Amino acid sequence: MGRAVSRVLAVDPGQARLGVAISDPTATVARPLTTIAHTSRQKDAEAVLVLAREQGAGQIVVGVPFDMEGEVGHRARRSLRLVEILRKLSPLPVSTWDESGSTIAAQRGRGPDPSLDARAAAVILQEYLDAQTRA
């Protein structure tokens, strides 16, 4: 019997905005969804959970920007604080994924773009989904 599949919501937390992406119902393909203006980690988490509920997500993945050595630096700590709050506020499983380079990958071949953060979240989510199918 195969595992139950549901949508996965991914978040790329930044200083000014959070990019958000969602998978298809089979958790195979990621697409950019929206961006959220950063206010506070608590308010950000609440906004993410509203989106998760609206989109029917069964899991949340948060991108964590580890440094070149895979260590937790200042930016990663900020993301991990969001993860902590999401886990306190929601029964949904919340996973982390190393998002190093996701914004650069989302930018490839494009100029300035207001949906960059959401595309970066889609890159994170697609990498996560692909890794799950290989596992």
CSV table of C-alpha atoms in Angstrom, one decimal:
chain,number,residue,atom,x,y,z
A,1,MET,CA,0.0,0.0,0.0
A,2,GLY,CA,1.5,3.4,-1.0
A,3,ARG,CA,1.9,6.3,1.3
A,4,ALA,CA,-0.9,8.9,1.5
A,5,VAL,CA,-0.1,11.9,-0.6
A,6,SER,CA,-1.2,15.4,-0.1
A,7,ARG,CA,-0.1,18.9,-1.2
A,8,VAL,CA,3.1,20.3,0.3
A,9,LEU,CA,3.5,24.0,1.0
A,10,ALA,CA,7.1,25.4,0.9
A,11,VAL,CA,8.3,28.7,2.4
A,12,ASP,CA,11.4,30.6,1.5
A,13,PRO,CA,11.8,33.1,4.4
A,14,GLY,CA,13.6,36.3,3.5
A,15,GLN,CA,14.2,39.6,5.4
A,16,ALA,CA,11.5,41.5,3.5
A,17,ARG,CA,9.3,38.8,2.1
A,18,LEU,CA,8.5,35.1,2.3
A,19,GLY,CA,8.1,33.2,-0.9
A,20,VAL,CA,5.5,30.5,-0.9
A,21,ALA,CA,5.0,27.6,-3.3
A,22,ILE,CA,2.6,24.7,-3.4
A,23,SER,CA,2.8,21.2,-4.9
A,24,ASP,CA,0.1,19.5,-7.0
A,25,PRO,CA,-2.1,17.0,-5.1
A,26,THR,CA,0.2,14.1,-5.8
A,27,ALA,CA,3.2,16.0,-4.3
A,28,THR,CA,5.1,15.7,-7.6
A,29,VAL,CA,5.3,19.2,-9.2
A,30,ALA,CA,5.9,22.5,-7.4
A,31,ARG,CA,4.6,25.9,-8.5
A,32,PRO,CA,5.1,29.4,-7.2
A,33,LEU,CA,2.0,30.5,-5.1
A,34,THR,CA,2.5,33.9,-3.6
A,35,THR,CA,4.7,36.2,-1.5
A,36,ILE,CA,4.0,37.4,2.1
A,37,ALA,CA,5.4,40.7,3.4
A,38,HIS,CA,7.5,39.9,6.5
A,39,THR,CA,6.1,41.6,9.6
A,40,SER,CA,7.2,39.3,12.5
A,41,ARG,CA,7.9,35.6,12.7
A,42,GLN,CA,4.7,35.1,14.6
A,43,LYS,CA,2.5,36.9,12.0
A,44,ASP,CA,4.5,35.3,9.2
A,45,ALA,CA,3.8,31.8,10.7
A,46,GLU,CA,0.1,32.7,11.0
A,47,ALA,CA,-0.1,33.8,7.4
A,48,VAL,CA,1.7,30.6,6.2
A,49,LEU,CA,-0.8,28.5,8.1
A,50,VAL,CA,-3.8,30.3,6.6
A,51,LEU,CA,-2.3,29.5,3.1
A,52,ALA,CA,-1.6,25.9,4.1
A,53,ARG,CA,-5.3,25.5,5.2
A,54,GLU,CA,-6.6,27.3,2.1
A,55,GLN,CA,-4.5,25.1,-0.2
A,56,GLY,CA,-5.2,21.9,1.6
A,57,ALA,CA,-1.5,21.2,2.4
A,58,GLY,CA,-0.7,18.2,4.6
A,59,GLN,CA,2.9,19.3,5.2
A,60,ILE,CA,5.0,22.4,5.3
A,61,VAL,CA,8.7,22.7,4.2
A,62,VAL,CA,10.8,25.7,5.2
A,63,GLY,CA,14.0,26.5,3.3
A,64,VAL,CA,17.0,27.0,5.6
A,65,PRO,CA,20.0,28.8,4.2
A,66,PHE,CA,22.9,26.9,5.7
A,67,ASP,CA,26.3,28.4,5.1
A,68,MET,CA,29.0,26.9,2.8
A,69,GLU,CA,30.1,24.5,5.6
A,70,GLY,CA,26.5,23.4,6.2
A,71,GLU,CA,26.5,25.2,9.5
A,72,VAL,CA,23.7,27.3,11.0
A,73,GLY,CA,24.5,31.0,10.6
A,74,HIS,CA,22.4,34.2,11.3
A,75,ARG,CA,20.1,33.7,8.2
A,76,ALA,CA,19.5,30.0,9.0
A,77,ARG,CA,18.6,30.9,12.7
A,78,ARG,CA,15.9,33.3,11.4
A,79,SER,CA,14.4,30.5,9.3
A,80,LEU,CA,14.6,28.0,12.2
A,81,ARG,CA,12.7,30.4,14.5
A,82,LEU,CA,9.9,30.4,11.9
A,83,VAL,CA,10.0,26.6,11.9
A,84,GLU,CA,9.7,26.5,15.7
A,85,ILE,CA,6.7,28.8,15.7
A,86,LEU,CA,5.0,26.8,12.9
A,87,ARG,CA,5.5,23.6,14.8
A,88,LYS,CA,3.9,25.2,18.0
A,89,LEU,CA,0.9,26.6,16.1
A,90,SER,CA,0.1,23.7,13.8
A,91,PRO,CA,-0.4,19.9,13.9
A,92,LEU,CA,1.0,19.7,10.3
A,93,PRO,CA,4.4,18.2,10.0
A,94,VAL,CA,7.0,21.0,9.3
A,95,SER,CA,10.3,19.9,7.7
A,96,THR,CA,13.4,21.9,6.7
A,97,TRP,CA,15.3,21.8,3.5
A,98,ASP,CA,18.7,23.3,2.7
A,99,GLU,CA,17.7,26.2,0.4
A,100,SER,CA,21.2,27.4,-0.4
A,101,GLY,CA,21.2,28.7,-4.0
A,102,SER,CA,17.4,28.6,-4.5
A,103,THR,CA,17.2,32.3,-5.2
A,104,ILE,CA,20.0,32.1,-7.7
A,105,ALA,CA,18.4,29.2,-9.4
A,106,ALA,CA,15.1,31.0,-9.6
A,107,GLN,CA,16.7,34.1,-11.0
A,108,ARG,CA,18.5,32.3,-13.9
A,109,GLY,CA,17.8,34.1,-17.2
A,110,ARG,CA,15.4,36.6,-15.7
A,111,GLY,CA,15.6,40.3,-14.9
A,112,PRO,CA,14.0,41.9,-11.8
A,113,ASP,CA,10.8,40.1,-10.9
A,114,PRO,CA,8.4,40.6,-8.0
A,115,SER,CA,7.6,36.8,-8.0
A,116,LEU,CA,11.2,35.9,-7.5
A,117,ASP,CA,10.6,34.8,-3.8
A,118,ALA,CA,7.7,32.6,-4.8
A,119,ARG,CA,9.8,31.0,-7.6
A,120,ALA,CA,12.7,30.5,-5.1
A,121,ALA,CA,10.2,28.7,-2.8
A,122,ALA,CA,9.1,26.5,-5.8
A,123,VAL,CA,12.8,25.6,-6.4
A,124,ILE,CA,13.1,24.5,-2.8
A,125,LEU,CA,9.9,22.5,-3.0
A,126,GLN,CA,10.8,20.8,-6.2
A,127,GLU,CA,14.2,19.7,-4.8
A,128,TYR,CA,12.4,18.4,-1.7
A,129,LEU,CA,9.8,16.6,-3.7
A,130,ASP,CA,12.4,15.0,-6.0
A,131,ALA,CA,14.4,13.9,-3.0
A,132,GLN,CA,11.3,12.2,-1.5
A,133,THR,CA,10.6,10.2,-4.6
A,134,ARG,CA,14.2,9.0,-4.7
A,135,ALA,CA,14.1,8.0,-1.0
